[in-house]
PDB file of C-alpha atoms and ligand atoms in Angstrom:
ATOM      1  CA  MET O   1     -85.560 -40.692  81.007  1.00  0.00           C
ATOM      2  CA  THR O   2     -82.287 -42.299  80.664  1.00  0.00           C
ATOM      3  CA  LYS O   3     -80.290 -42.436  83.997  1.00  0.00           C
ATOM      4  CA  ILE O   4     -76.399 -41.954  83.716  1.00  0.00           C
ATOM      5  CA  GLY O   5     -73.803 -43.262  85.882  1.00  0.00           C
ATOM      6  CA  PHE O   6     -70.166 -42.068  85.948  1.00  0.00           C
ATOM      7  CA  ILE O   7     -67.592 -44.416  87.523  1.00  0.00           C
ATOM      8  CA  GLY O   8     -64.721 -41.980  88.283  1.00  0.00           C
ATOM      9  CA  ALA O   9     -65.229 -38.259  88.925  1.00  0.00           C
ATOM     10  CA  GLY O  10     -62.080 -36.710  87.566  1.00  0.00           C
ATOM     11  CA  LYS O  11     -61.538 -34.401  84.865  1.00  0.00           C
ATOM     12  CA  ILE O  12     -63.346 -35.770  82.034  1.00  0.00           C
ATOM     13  CA  ALA O  13     -66.152 -37.014  84.111  1.00  0.00           C
ATOM     14  CA  HIS O  14     -66.553 -33.582  85.416  1.00  0.00           C
ATOM     15  CA  ALA O  15     -66.456 -32.002  81.857  1.00  0.00           C
ATOM     16  CA  LEU O  16     -68.962 -34.413  80.351  1.00  0.00           C
ATOM     17  CA  MET O  17     -71.410 -33.946  83.282  1.00  0.00           C
ATOM     18  CA  LYS O  18     -71.217 -30.238  82.894  1.00  0.00           C
ATOM     19  CA  GLY O  19     -72.020 -30.508  79.120  1.00  0.00           C
ATOM     20  CA  LEU O  20     -74.799 -32.871  79.449  1.00  0.00           C
ATOM     21  CA  LEU O  21     -76.297 -30.811  82.383  1.00  0.00           C
ATOM     22  CA  SER O  22     -75.927 -27.367  80.295  1.00  0.00           C
ATOM     23  CA  SER O  23     -77.396 -29.269  77.098  1.00  0.00           C
ATOM     24  CA  GLY O  24     -80.486 -30.180  79.156  1.00  0.00           C
ATOM     25  CA  ALA O  25     -80.176 -33.712  77.739  1.00  0.00           C
ATOM     26  CA  VAL O  26     -80.115 -35.100  81.353  1.00  0.00           C
ATOM     27  CA  THR O  27     -81.208 -33.330  84.755  1.00  0.00           C
ATOM     28  CA  PRO O  28     -78.888 -33.761  87.783  1.00  0.00           C
ATOM     29  CA  SER O  29     -81.204 -36.129  89.696  1.00  0.00           C
ATOM     30  CA  ARG O  30     -80.668 -38.506  86.776  1.00  0.00           C
ATOM     31  CA  ILE O  31     -76.758 -38.621  87.181  1.00  0.00           C
ATOM     32  CA  TYR O  32     -75.265 -41.208  89.495  1.00  0.00           C
ATOM     33  CA  ALA O  33     -71.413 -40.745  90.258  1.00  0.00           C
ATOM     34  CA  SER O  34     -69.116 -42.746  92.231  1.00  0.00           C
ATOM     35  CA  SER O  35     -65.473 -42.682  92.926  1.00  0.00           C
ATOM     36  CA  ASN O  36     -62.966 -44.084  95.389  1.00  0.00           C
ATOM     37  CA  THR O  37     -62.584 -41.044  97.513  1.00  0.00           C
ATOM     38  CA  GLU O  38     -64.930 -38.228  99.103  1.00  0.00           C
ATOM     39  CA  GLU O  39     -62.352 -35.843  97.973  1.00  0.00           C
ATOM     40  CA  SER O  40     -62.812 -36.359  94.063  1.00  0.00           C
ATOM     41  CA  LEU O  41     -66.581 -36.600  94.580  1.00  0.00           C
ATOM     42  CA  GLN O  42     -66.700 -32.951  95.818  1.00  0.00           C
ATOM     43  CA  LYS O  43     -66.369 -31.209  92.464  1.00  0.00           C
ATOM     44  CA  VAL O  44     -69.172 -33.188  90.826  1.00  0.00           C
ATOM     45  CA  LYS O  45     -71.467 -32.698  94.039  1.00  0.00           C
ATOM     46  CA  ILE O  46     -71.503 -29.107  93.406  1.00  0.00           C
ATOM     47  CA  LEU O  47     -73.422 -30.045  89.946  1.00  0.00           C
ATOM     48  CA  GLY O  48     -76.109 -31.445  91.992  1.00  0.00           C
ATOM     49  CA  VAL O  49     -75.913 -34.916  90.919  1.00  0.00           C
ATOM     50  CA  ASN O  50     -76.119 -38.023  93.281  1.00  0.00           C
ATOM     51  CA  THR O  51     -72.990 -39.423  94.445  1.00  0.00           C
ATOM     52  CA  CYS O  52     -71.645 -42.308  96.267  1.00  0.00           C
ATOM     53  CA  LEU O  53     -68.483 -44.234  97.205  1.00  0.00           C
ATOM     54  CA  ASP O  54     -70.008 -47.545  95.858  1.00  0.00           C
ATOM     55  CA  ASN O  55     -69.351 -48.278  92.093  1.00  0.00           C
ATOM     56  CA  LEU O  56     -72.067 -51.097  92.173  1.00  0.00           C
ATOM     57  CA  TRP O  57     -74.609 -48.574  93.559  1.00  0.00           C
ATOM     58  CA  THR O  58     -73.941 -46.490  90.114  1.00  0.00           C
ATOM     59  CA  VAL O  59     -74.418 -49.427  87.747  1.00  0.00           C
ATOM     60  CA  LYS O  60     -77.525 -50.414  89.714  1.00  0.00           C
ATOM     61  CA  ASN O  61     -78.931 -47.009  89.348  1.00  0.00           C
ATOM     62  CA  SER O  62     -78.197 -46.233  85.736  1.00  0.00           C
ATOM     63  CA  ASN O  63     -79.160 -47.367  82.186  1.00  0.00           C
ATOM     64  CA  ILE O  64     -75.705 -46.136  80.754  1.00  0.00           C
ATOM     65  CA  THR O  65     -72.795 -46.459  83.082  1.00  0.00           C
ATOM     66  CA  ILE O  66     -69.562 -44.458  81.945  1.00  0.00           C
ATOM     67  CA  LEU O  67     -66.343 -45.398  83.022  1.00  0.00           C
ATOM     68  CA  ALA O  68     -64.148 -42.503  83.592  1.00  0.00           C
ATOM     69  CA  VAL O  69     -61.160 -44.116  85.514  1.00  0.00           C
ATOM     70  CA  LYS O  70     -57.454 -44.460  84.422  1.00  0.00           C
ATOM     71  CA  PRO O  71     -56.700 -47.623  82.464  1.00  0.00           C
ATOM     72  CA  LEU O  72     -54.451 -48.878  85.453  1.00  0.00           C
ATOM     73  CA  VAL O  73     -57.491 -49.176  87.498  1.00  0.00           C
ATOM     74  CA  PHE O  74     -59.849 -50.760  85.003  1.00  0.00           C
ATOM     75  CA  PRO O  75     -59.390 -54.265  85.727  1.00  0.00           C
ATOM     76  CA  LYS O  76     -60.212 -53.632  89.367  1.00  0.00           C
ATOM     77  CA  VAL O  77     -63.006 -51.627  88.500  1.00  0.00           C
ATOM     78  CA  LEU O  78     -64.528 -53.996  85.698  1.00  0.00           C
ATOM     79  CA  HIS O  79     -64.139 -57.143  88.456  1.00  0.00           C
ATOM     80  CA  GLU O  80     -65.993 -55.047  90.793  1.00  0.00           C
ATOM     81  CA  ILE O  81     -69.082 -53.968  88.858  1.00  0.00           C
ATOM     82  CA  ALA O  82     -69.304 -57.222  86.658  1.00  0.00           C
ATOM     83  CA  PRO O  83     -72.024 -58.866  89.115  1.00  0.00           C
ATOM     84  CA  ALA O  84     -74.264 -55.764  88.757  1.00  0.00           C
ATOM     85  CA  ILE O  85     -74.211 -55.680  84.983  1.00  0.00           C
ATOM     86  CA  GLY O  86     -77.641 -56.826  83.514  1.00  0.00           C
ATOM     87  CA  PRO O  87     -78.735 -57.028  79.963  1.00  0.00           C
ATOM     88  CA  ASP O  88     -79.946 -53.768  79.688  1.00  0.00           C
ATOM     89  CA  ASN O  89     -77.246 -51.818  80.996  1.00  0.00           C
ATOM     90  CA  VAL O  90     -74.992 -50.027  78.485  1.00  0.00           C
ATOM     91  CA  ILE O  91     -71.339 -49.691  79.490  1.00  0.00           C
ATOM     92  CA  VAL O  92     -69.243 -46.786  77.904  1.00  0.00           C
ATOM     93  CA  SER O  93     -65.543 -46.667  78.435  1.00  0.00           C
ATOM     94  CA  LEU O  94     -63.591 -43.452  77.940  1.00  0.00           C
ATOM     95  CA  ALA O  95     -60.315 -45.024  78.482  1.00  0.00           C
ATOM     96  CA  ALA O  96     -57.586 -44.342  75.839  1.00  0.00           C
ATOM     97  CA  GLY O  97     -56.036 -47.787  74.655  1.00  0.00           C
ATOM     98  CA  VAL O  98     -58.500 -50.151  76.610  1.00  0.00           C
ATOM     99  CA  THR O  99     -59.945 -52.427  73.812  1.00  0.00           C
ATOM    100  CA  ILE O 100     -63.889 -53.356  73.606  1.00  0.00           C
ATOM    101  CA  ASP O 101     -62.695 -57.037  73.668  1.00  0.00           C
ATOM    102  CA  SER O 102     -60.568 -56.707  76.836  1.00  0.00           C
ATOM    103  CA  ILE O 103     -63.383 -55.045  78.573  1.00  0.00           C
ATOM    104  CA  GLN O 104     -65.890 -57.733  77.331  1.00  0.00           C
ATOM    105  CA  GLN O 105     -63.673 -60.489  78.501  1.00  0.00           C
ATOM    106  CA  ARG O 106     -63.833 -58.992  81.982  1.00  0.00           C
ATOM    107  CA  LEU O 107     -67.700 -58.634  81.846  1.00  0.00           C
ATOM    108  CA  PRO O 108     -70.723 -60.960  81.807  1.00  0.00           C
ATOM    109  CA  HIS O 109     -71.075 -62.612  78.319  1.00  0.00           C
ATOM    110  CA  HIS O 110     -74.202 -60.372  77.723  1.00  0.00           C
ATOM    111  CA  ALA O 111     -72.575 -57.017  78.340  1.00  0.00           C
ATOM    112  CA  LYS O 112     -73.228 -54.314  75.859  1.00  0.00           C
ATOM    113  CA  VAL O 113     -69.842 -52.490  75.652  1.00  0.00           C
ATOM    114  CA  VAL O 114     -69.260 -48.920  73.739  1.00  0.00           C
ATOM    115  CA  ARG O 115     -65.776 -47.573  73.706  1.00  0.00           C
ATOM    116  CA  ALA O 116     -65.631 -43.684  73.078  1.00  0.00           C
ATOM    117  CA  MET O 117     -63.086 -41.128  72.647  1.00  0.00           C
ATOM    118  CA  LEU O 118     -63.753 -37.479  73.372  1.00  0.00           C
ATOM    119  CA  ASN O 119     -62.104 -34.350  74.424  1.00  0.00           C
ATOM    120  CA  THR O 120     -62.512 -31.773  77.466  1.00  0.00           C
ATOM    121  CA  ALA O 121     -64.612 -29.245  74.978  1.00  0.00           C
ATOM    122  CA  VAL O 122     -67.636 -31.366  75.708  1.00  0.00           C
ATOM    123  CA  GLN O 123     -67.990 -29.206  78.869  1.00  0.00           C
ATOM    124  CA  ILE O 124     -69.010 -26.285  76.495  1.00  0.00           C
ATOM    125  CA  ARG O 125     -70.777 -28.649  74.031  1.00  0.00           C
ATOM    126  CA  ASP O 126     -68.183 -28.163  71.467  1.00  0.00           C
ATOM    127  CA  GLY O 127     -66.434 -31.824  71.787  1.00  0.00           C
ATOM    128  CA  ALA O 128     -65.359 -34.009  69.287  1.00  0.00           C
ATOM    129  CA  ILE O 129     -66.377 -37.583  69.827  1.00  0.00           C
ATOM    130  CA  SER O 130     -66.029 -40.988  68.250  1.00  0.00           C
ATOM    131  CA  TYR O 131     -67.285 -44.163  69.436  1.00  0.00           C
ATOM    132  CA  SER O 132     -67.404 -47.846  68.433  1.00  0.00           C
ATOM    133  CA  THR O 133     -69.783 -50.352  69.617  1.00  0.00           C
ATOM    134  CA  GLY O 134     -69.470 -53.969  70.860  1.00  0.00           C
ATOM    135  CA  LYS O 135     -71.087 -57.068  69.595  1.00  0.00           C
ATOM    136  CA  ASN O 136     -74.218 -57.046  71.826  1.00  0.00           C
ATOM    137  CA  VAL O 137     -74.902 -53.268  71.424  1.00  0.00           C
ATOM    138  CA  GLU O 138     -78.326 -53.156  69.632  1.00  0.00           C
ATOM    139  CA  ASP O 139     -79.600 -50.124  67.576  1.00  0.00           C
ATOM    140  CA  PRO O 140     -81.663 -48.525  70.284  1.00  0.00           C
ATOM    141  CA  ASP O 141     -78.592 -48.670  72.547  1.00  0.00           C
ATOM    142  CA  GLN O 142     -76.565 -46.956  70.034  1.00  0.00           C
ATOM    143  CA  GLU O 143     -79.191 -44.330  69.167  1.00  0.00           C
ATOM    144  CA  LEU O 144     -79.079 -43.440  73.064  1.00  0.00           C
ATOM    145  CA  VAL O 145     -75.405 -43.209  73.073  1.00  0.00           C
ATOM    146  CA  HIS O 146     -75.257 -41.252  69.874  1.00  0.00           C
ATOM    147  CA  ARG O 147     -78.092 -38.847  71.051  1.00  0.00           C
ATOM    148  CA  LEU O 148     -76.367 -38.476  74.317  1.00  0.00           C
ATOM    149  CA  PHE O 149     -72.980 -37.666  73.079  1.00  0.00           C
ATOM    150  CA  SER O 150     -74.438 -35.375  70.075  1.00  0.00           C
ATOM    151  CA  SER O 151     -75.729 -33.130  72.910  1.00  0.00           C
ATOM    152  CA  VAL O 152     -72.225 -32.354  73.895  1.00  0.00           C
ATOM    153  CA  GLY O 153     -70.329 -32.095  70.487  1.00  0.00           C
ATOM    154  CA  LEU O 154     -69.766 -33.432  66.895  1.00  0.00           C
ATOM    155  CA  THR O 155     -70.348 -37.260  67.285  1.00  0.00           C
ATOM    156  CA  LEU O 156     -69.530 -39.885  64.745  1.00  0.00           C
ATOM    157  CA  GLU O 157     -69.240 -43.495  64.813  1.00  0.00           C
ATOM    158  CA  ALA O 158     -65.969 -45.168  64.017  1.00  0.00           C
ATOM    159  CA  GLU O 159     -64.190 -48.443  63.590  1.00  0.00           C
ATOM    160  CA  GLU O 160     -62.412 -49.268  66.825  1.00  0.00           C
ATOM    161  CA  LYS O 161     -59.116 -49.290  65.118  1.00  0.00           C
ATOM    162  CA  HIS O 162     -59.410 -45.646  64.201  1.00  0.00           C
ATOM    163  CA  LEU O 163     -60.173 -44.504  67.770  1.00  0.00           C
ATOM    164  CA  VAL O 164     -56.396 -44.130  68.339  1.00  0.00           C
ATOM    165  CA  ALA O 165     -56.048 -41.676  65.583  1.00  0.00           C
ATOM    166  CA  VAL O 166     -59.064 -39.781  66.732  1.00  0.00           C
ATOM    167  CA  MET O 167     -57.332 -39.864  70.251  1.00  0.00           C
ATOM    168  CA  GLY O 168     -54.175 -38.365  68.734  1.00  0.00           C
ATOM    169  CA  LEU O 169     -56.055 -35.826  66.587  1.00  0.00           C
ATOM    170  CA  SER O 170     -59.121 -34.248  68.548  1.00  0.00           C
ATOM    171  CA  GLY O 171     -58.546 -36.207  72.053  1.00  0.00           C
ATOM    172  CA  SER O 172     -55.294 -34.350  72.487  1.00  0.00           C
ATOM    173  CA  GLY O 173     -56.099 -31.677  70.075  1.00  0.00           C
ATOM    174  CA  PRO O 174     -57.113 -28.988  72.483  1.00  0.00           C
ATOM    175  CA  ALA O 175     -53.637 -28.805  73.934  1.00  0.00           C
ATOM    176  CA  TYR O 176     -52.026 -28.452  70.452  1.00  0.00           C
ATOM    177  CA  PHE O 177     -54.349 -25.417  69.669  1.00  0.00           C
ATOM    178  CA  TYR O 178     -53.793 -23.884  73.133  1.00  0.00           C
ATOM    179  CA  LEU O 179     -50.193 -23.842  72.360  1.00  0.00           C
ATOM    180  CA  ILE O 180     -50.739 -22.457  68.927  1.00  0.00           C
ATOM    181  CA  LEU O 181     -52.921 -19.899  70.282  1.00  0.00           C
ATOM    182  CA  GLU O 182     -50.667 -18.786  72.950  1.00  0.00           C
ATOM    183  CA  ALA O 183     -47.899 -18.438  70.352  1.00  0.00           C
ATOM    184  CA  LEU O 184     -50.031 -16.119  67.943  1.00  0.00           C
ATOM    185  CA  SER O 185     -51.072 -14.171  71.170  1.00  0.00           C
ATOM    186  CA  ASP O 186     -47.222 -13.548  71.905  1.00  0.00           C
ATOM    187  CA  ALA O 187     -47.046 -12.353  68.498  1.00  0.00           C
ATOM    188  CA  GLY O 188     -49.811  -9.644  68.679  1.00  0.00           C
ATOM    189  CA  VAL O 189     -48.131  -8.675  72.046  1.00  0.00           C
ATOM    190  CA  ARG O 190     -44.958  -8.450  70.347  1.00  0.00           C
ATOM    191  CA  HIS O 191     -46.477  -5.993  67.812  1.00  0.00           C
ATOM    192  CA  GLY O 192     -48.182  -3.907  70.621  1.00  0.00           C
ATOM    193  CA  LEU O 193     -51.686  -5.570  71.114  1.00  0.00           C
ATOM    194  CA  SER O 194     -52.621  -5.988  74.831  1.00  0.00           C
ATOM    195  CA  ARG O 195     -52.561  -9.655  76.029  1.00  0.00           C
ATOM    196  CA  ASP O 196     -56.513  -9.724  76.064  1.00  0.00           C
ATOM    197  CA  VAL O 197     -57.028  -8.281  72.650  1.00  0.00           C
ATOM    198  CA  SER O 198     -54.448 -10.548  71.191  1.00  0.00           C
ATOM    199  CA  THR O 199     -55.755 -13.655  72.565  1.00  0.00           C
ATOM    200  CA  ARG O 200     -59.273 -12.831  71.665  1.00  0.00           C
ATOM    201  CA  HIS O 201     -58.368 -11.861  68.232  1.00  0.00           C
ATOM    202  CA  ALA O 202     -56.099 -15.188  67.667  1.00  0.00           C
ATOM    203  CA  SER O 203     -58.936 -17.465  69.276  1.00  0.00           C
ATOM    204  CA  GLN O 204     -61.700 -15.801  67.007  1.00  0.00           C
ATOM    205  CA  ALA O 205     -59.432 -16.445  64.129  1.00  0.00           C
ATOM    206  CA  MET O 206     -59.094 -20.097  64.881  1.00  0.00           C
ATOM    207  CA  LEU O 207     -62.885 -20.609  65.701  1.00  0.00           C
ATOM    208  CA  GLY O 208     -63.815 -19.082  62.520  1.00  0.00           C
ATOM    209  CA  ALA O 209     -61.221 -20.954  60.362  1.00  0.00           C
ATOM    210  CA  ALA O 210     -62.593 -24.254  62.007  1.00  0.00           C
ATOM    211  CA  ARG O 211     -66.382 -23.168  61.314  1.00  0.00           C
ATOM    212  CA  MET O 212     -65.494 -22.221  57.737  1.00  0.00           C
ATOM    213  CA  VAL O 213     -64.220 -25.919  57.146  1.00  0.00           C
ATOM    214  CA  LEU O 214     -67.007 -27.687  59.295  1.00  0.00           C
ATOM    215  CA  GLU O 215     -69.880 -25.593  57.643  1.00  0.00           C
ATOM    216  CA  SER O 216     -68.545 -25.403  53.981  1.00  0.00           C
ATOM    217  CA  GLY O 217     -67.356 -28.982  53.795  1.00  0.00           C
ATOM    218  CA  ARG O 218     -64.387 -27.433  51.718  1.00  0.00           C
ATOM    219  CA  HIS O 219     -60.809 -28.827  51.906  1.00  0.00           C
ATOM    220  CA  PRO O 220     -58.907 -26.548  54.314  1.00  0.00           C
ATOM    221  CA  GLY O 221     -56.179 -26.251  51.329  1.00  0.00           C
ATOM    222  CA  GLU O 222     -58.692 -24.398  49.152  1.00  0.00           C
ATOM    223  CA  LEU O 223     -59.705 -22.017  51.822  1.00  0.00           C
ATOM    224  CA  LYS O 224     -56.182 -21.167  52.746  1.00  0.00           C
ATOM    225  CA  ASP O 225     -55.807 -20.392  49.050  1.00  0.00           C
ATOM    226  CA  GLU O 226     -58.590 -18.057  49.077  1.00  0.00           C
ATOM    227  CA  VAL O 227     -56.889 -15.961  51.879  1.00  0.00           C
ATOM    228  CA  CYS O 228     -53.414 -15.701  49.944  1.00  0.00           C
ATOM    229  CA  SER O 229     -53.714 -13.059  47.229  1.00  0.00           C
ATOM    230  CA  PRO O 230     -50.992 -13.249  44.762  1.00  0.00           C
ATOM    231  CA  GLY O 231     -47.988 -11.371  45.953  1.00  0.00           C
ATOM    232  CA  GLY O 232     -49.913 -10.530  49.114  1.00  0.00           C
ATOM    233  CA  VAL O 233     -48.971 -10.605  52.891  1.00  0.00           C
ATOM    234  CA  THR O 234     -50.572 -13.853  53.648  1.00  0.00           C
ATOM    235  CA  ILE O 235     -48.545 -16.029  51.148  1.00  0.00           C
ATOM    236  CA  ASP O 236     -45.529 -14.628  52.633  1.00  0.00           C
ATOM    237  CA  ALA O 237     -46.571 -15.637  56.139  1.00  0.00           C
ATOM    238  CA  ILE O 238     -47.321 -18.994  54.689  1.00  0.00           C
ATOM    239  CA  TYR O 239     -44.104 -19.294  52.967  1.00  0.00           C
ATOM    240  CA  SER O 240     -42.480 -18.759  56.444  1.00  0.00           C
ATOM    241  CA  MET O 241     -44.578 -21.425  58.219  1.00  0.00           C
ATOM    242  CA  GLU O 242     -43.603 -23.830  55.494  1.00  0.00           C
ATOM    243  CA  LYS O 243     -39.849 -23.162  56.113  1.00  0.00           C
ATOM    244  CA  ALA O 244     -40.128 -23.563  59.701  1.00  0.00           C
ATOM    245  CA  GLY O 245     -41.912 -27.089  59.042  1.00  0.00           C
ATOM    246  CA  VAL O 246     -45.175 -26.291  60.859  1.00  0.00           C
ATOM    247  CA  ARG O 247     -47.060 -28.891  58.705  1.00  0.00           C
ATOM    248  CA  ALA O 248     -44.544 -31.725  59.340  1.00  0.00           C
ATOM    249  CA  ALA O 249     -44.402 -30.601  63.138  1.00  0.00           C
ATOM    250  CA  MET O 250     -48.047 -31.121  63.625  1.00  0.00           C
ATOM    251  CA  MET O 251     -48.056 -34.598  61.905  1.00  0.00           C
ATOM    252  CA  ASP O 252     -45.181 -35.439  64.426  1.00  0.00           C
ATOM    253  CA  ALA O 253     -46.969 -34.382  67.104  1.00  0.00           C
ATOM    254  CA  VAL O 254     -49.931 -36.793  66.352  1.00  0.00           C
ATOM    255  CA  ASP O 255     -47.472 -39.522  65.822  1.00  0.00           C
ATOM    256  CA  ALA O 256     -45.848 -39.106  69.228  1.00  0.00           C
ATOM    257  CA  CYS O 257     -49.228 -38.908  70.888  1.00  0.00           C
ATOM    258  CA  ILE O 258     -50.188 -42.034  69.294  1.00  0.00           C
ATOM    259  CA  LYS O 259     -46.926 -43.792  69.994  1.00  0.00           C
ATOM    260  CA  ARG O 260     -47.053 -43.031  73.636  1.00  0.00           C
ATOM    261  CA  ASN O 261     -50.630 -44.278  73.753  1.00  0.00           C
ATOM    262  CA  TYR O 262     -49.361 -47.792  72.547  1.00  0.00           C
ATOM    263  CA  GLU O 263     -46.491 -47.628  75.044  1.00  0.00           C
ATOM    264  CA  LEU O 264     -49.080 -46.883  77.799  1.00  0.00           C
ATOM    265  CA  SER O 265     -51.291 -49.531  76.614  1.00  0.00           C
ATOM    266  CA  ARG O 266     -48.655 -52.008  76.879  1.00  0.00           C
ATOM    267  CA  LEU O 267     -47.794 -51.178  80.380  1.00  0.00           C
ATOM    268  CA  ASN O 268     -51.450 -51.736  81.210  1.00  0.00           C
ATOM    269  CA  GLU O 269     -51.770 -55.083  79.854  1.00  0.00           C
TER     270      GLU O 269
HETATM  271  N1  NAP F   1     -58.966 -35.831  80.479  1.00  0.00           N
HETATM  272  C1  NAP F   1     -59.175 -35.901  79.293  1.00  0.00           C
HETATM  273  O1  NAP F   1     -59.101 -35.091  78.393  1.00  0.00           O
HETATM  274  C2  NAP F   1     -59.642 -37.281  78.821  1.00  0.00           C
HETATM  275  C3  NAP F   1     -60.229 -37.406  77.342  1.00  0.00           C
HETATM  276  C4  NAP F   1     -60.696 -38.813  77.027  1.00  0.00           C
HETATM  277  C5  NAP F   1     -60.509 -39.697  77.556  1.00  0.00           C
HETATM  278  N2  NAP F   1     -59.970 -39.622  78.895  1.00  0.00           N
HETATM  279  C6  NAP F   1     -59.969 -40.841  79.490  1.00  0.00           C
HETATM  280  O2  NAP F   1     -60.850 -40.746  80.839  1.00  0.00           O
HETATM  281  C7  NAP F   1     -60.239 -41.512  81.943  1.00  0.00           C
HETATM  282  C8  NAP F   1     -60.157 -40.656  83.099  1.00  0.00           C
HETATM  283  O3  NAP F   1     -59.213 -39.675  82.697  1.00  0.00           O
HETATM  284  P1  NAP F   1     -59.242 -38.365  83.730  1.00  0.00           P
HETATM  285  O4  NAP F   1     -58.440 -37.431  82.836  1.00  0.00           O
HETATM  286  O5  NAP F   1     -60.941 -38.003  84.004  1.00  0.00           O
HETATM  287  O6  NAP F   1     -58.671 -38.915  84.888  1.00  0.00           O
HETATM  288  P2  NAP F   1     -58.692 -38.206  86.435  1.00  0.00           P
HETATM  289  O7  NAP F   1     -58.884 -36.721  86.483  1.00  0.00           O
HETATM  290  O8  NAP F   1     -57.501 -38.924  87.328  1.00  0.00           O
HETATM  291  O9  NAP F   1     -59.789 -39.222  86.883  1.00  0.00           O
HETATM  292  C9  NAP F   1     -60.144 -40.447  87.422  1.00  0.00           C
HETATM  293  C10 NAP F   1     -61.144 -40.442  88.406  1.00  0.00           C
HETATM  294  O10 NAP F   1     -61.168 -41.950  88.701  1.00  0.00           O
HETATM  295  C11 NAP F   1     -61.264 -42.217  90.299  1.00  0.00           C
HETATM  296  N3  NAP F   1     -61.008 -43.519  90.531  1.00  0.00           N
HETATM  297  C12 NAP F   1     -59.783 -44.018  90.790  1.00  0.00           C
HETATM  298  N4  NAP F   1     -60.064 -45.361  91.417  1.00  0.00           N
HETATM  299  C13 NAP F   1     -61.153 -45.592  91.246  1.00  0.00           C
HETATM  300  C14 NAP F   1     -62.168 -46.812  91.792  1.00  0.00           C
HETATM  301  N5  NAP F   1     -61.468 -47.737  91.974  1.00  0.00           N
HETATM  302  N6  NAP F   1     -63.285 -46.432  91.623  1.00  0.00           N
HETATM  303  C15 NAP F   1     -63.883 -45.421  91.132  1.00  0.00           C
HETATM  304  N7  NAP F   1     -63.438 -44.285  90.684  1.00  0.00           N
HETATM  305  C16 NAP F   1     -61.980 -44.373  90.710  1.00  0.00           C
HETATM  306  C17 NAP F   1     -60.186 -40.927  90.621  1.00  0.00           C
HETATM  307  O11 NAP F   1     -60.647 -40.645  91.957  1.00  0.00           O
HETATM  308  P3  NAP F   1     -59.407 -40.153  93.005  1.00  0.00           P
HETATM  309  O12 NAP F   1     -58.838 -38.943  92.431  1.00  0.00           O
HETATM  310  O13 NAP F   1     -60.108 -39.951  94.417  1.00  0.00           O
HETATM  311  O14 NAP F   1     -58.155 -41.445  92.932  1.00  0.00           O
HETATM  312  C18 NAP F   1     -61.144 -39.953  89.810  1.00  0.00           C
HETATM  313  O15 NAP F   1     -62.031 -39.091  90.286  1.00  0.00           O
HETATM  314  C19 NAP F   1     -58.832 -42.106  81.477  1.00  0.00           C
HETATM  315  O16 NAP F   1     -59.019 -43.436  81.250  1.00  0.00           O
HETATM  316  C20 NAP F   1     -58.607 -41.150  80.365  1.00  0.00           C
HETATM  317  O17 NAP F   1     -57.901 -41.990  79.341  1.00  0.00           O
HETATM  318  C21 NAP F   1     -59.607 -38.466  79.481  1.00  0.00           C
END
């Protein structure tokens, strides 16, 4: 059975560990996690995984090592783990804006590098994941990584140049939808619903709509048209949303996210 290492035990590492463990794809004894402080390891220790303050220990113990540290500490961590990377180790980076090439340059020439973008919903196995593979990654390595990620969400292979769009869309996406849910919930409260009932109805409507799109494969515009009866109530709501520029606001939000990602990437170079 595959052994998974985590370097970094912060928010995304914790979310991914939780998802992998609840899927049964891996048992706690097969997860090895290291971080730079005992404090940050405490949260993952509760999951029953093996922990250590030594990143080399993580690489030596795992077949797949997931790098879940901030881009700023990436060069330091890569320099530290490079000597322990053998030809069978697969290194998966979760860092936004750090390219496969820049990782590869800091590791031995045989290093197998995968770059992935995922979101926090992996913890409930409803994540959205895209990944790209480096030159040394072979089919069995890719199948392993793909299977692992598939256990925690929708997993699609992508060209590396598209990972930034994935980050702007589904990586940060949960925050956009929480904001919309909060606004809809406020609307329900304004019209007399309790906060709880309002939030649950709004959330279920969002979940149902998303599942309709994913399961039918139909264009969202077509599904929207089906809800809008001629002269009915929904088309008036849609008109109001269009007047407020909701569509452009969502596209602008993704643009802003991508722009900021490029700024941060330049700072980390
Ligand atoms: N959060 C998300 O939704 C998300 C989604 C997709 C991708 N990502 C990417 O995932 C990476 C981590 O993000 P995050 O949100 O999980 O950040 P985070 O919560 O700040 O976690 C970073 C972790 O790295 C540890 N760390 C720092 N220096 C280290 C070192 N030298 N060796 C080992 N561990 C070290 C930190 O420990 P201390 O706290 O003790 O310093 C902490 O446990 C980032 O590159 C981010 O771009 C995040």
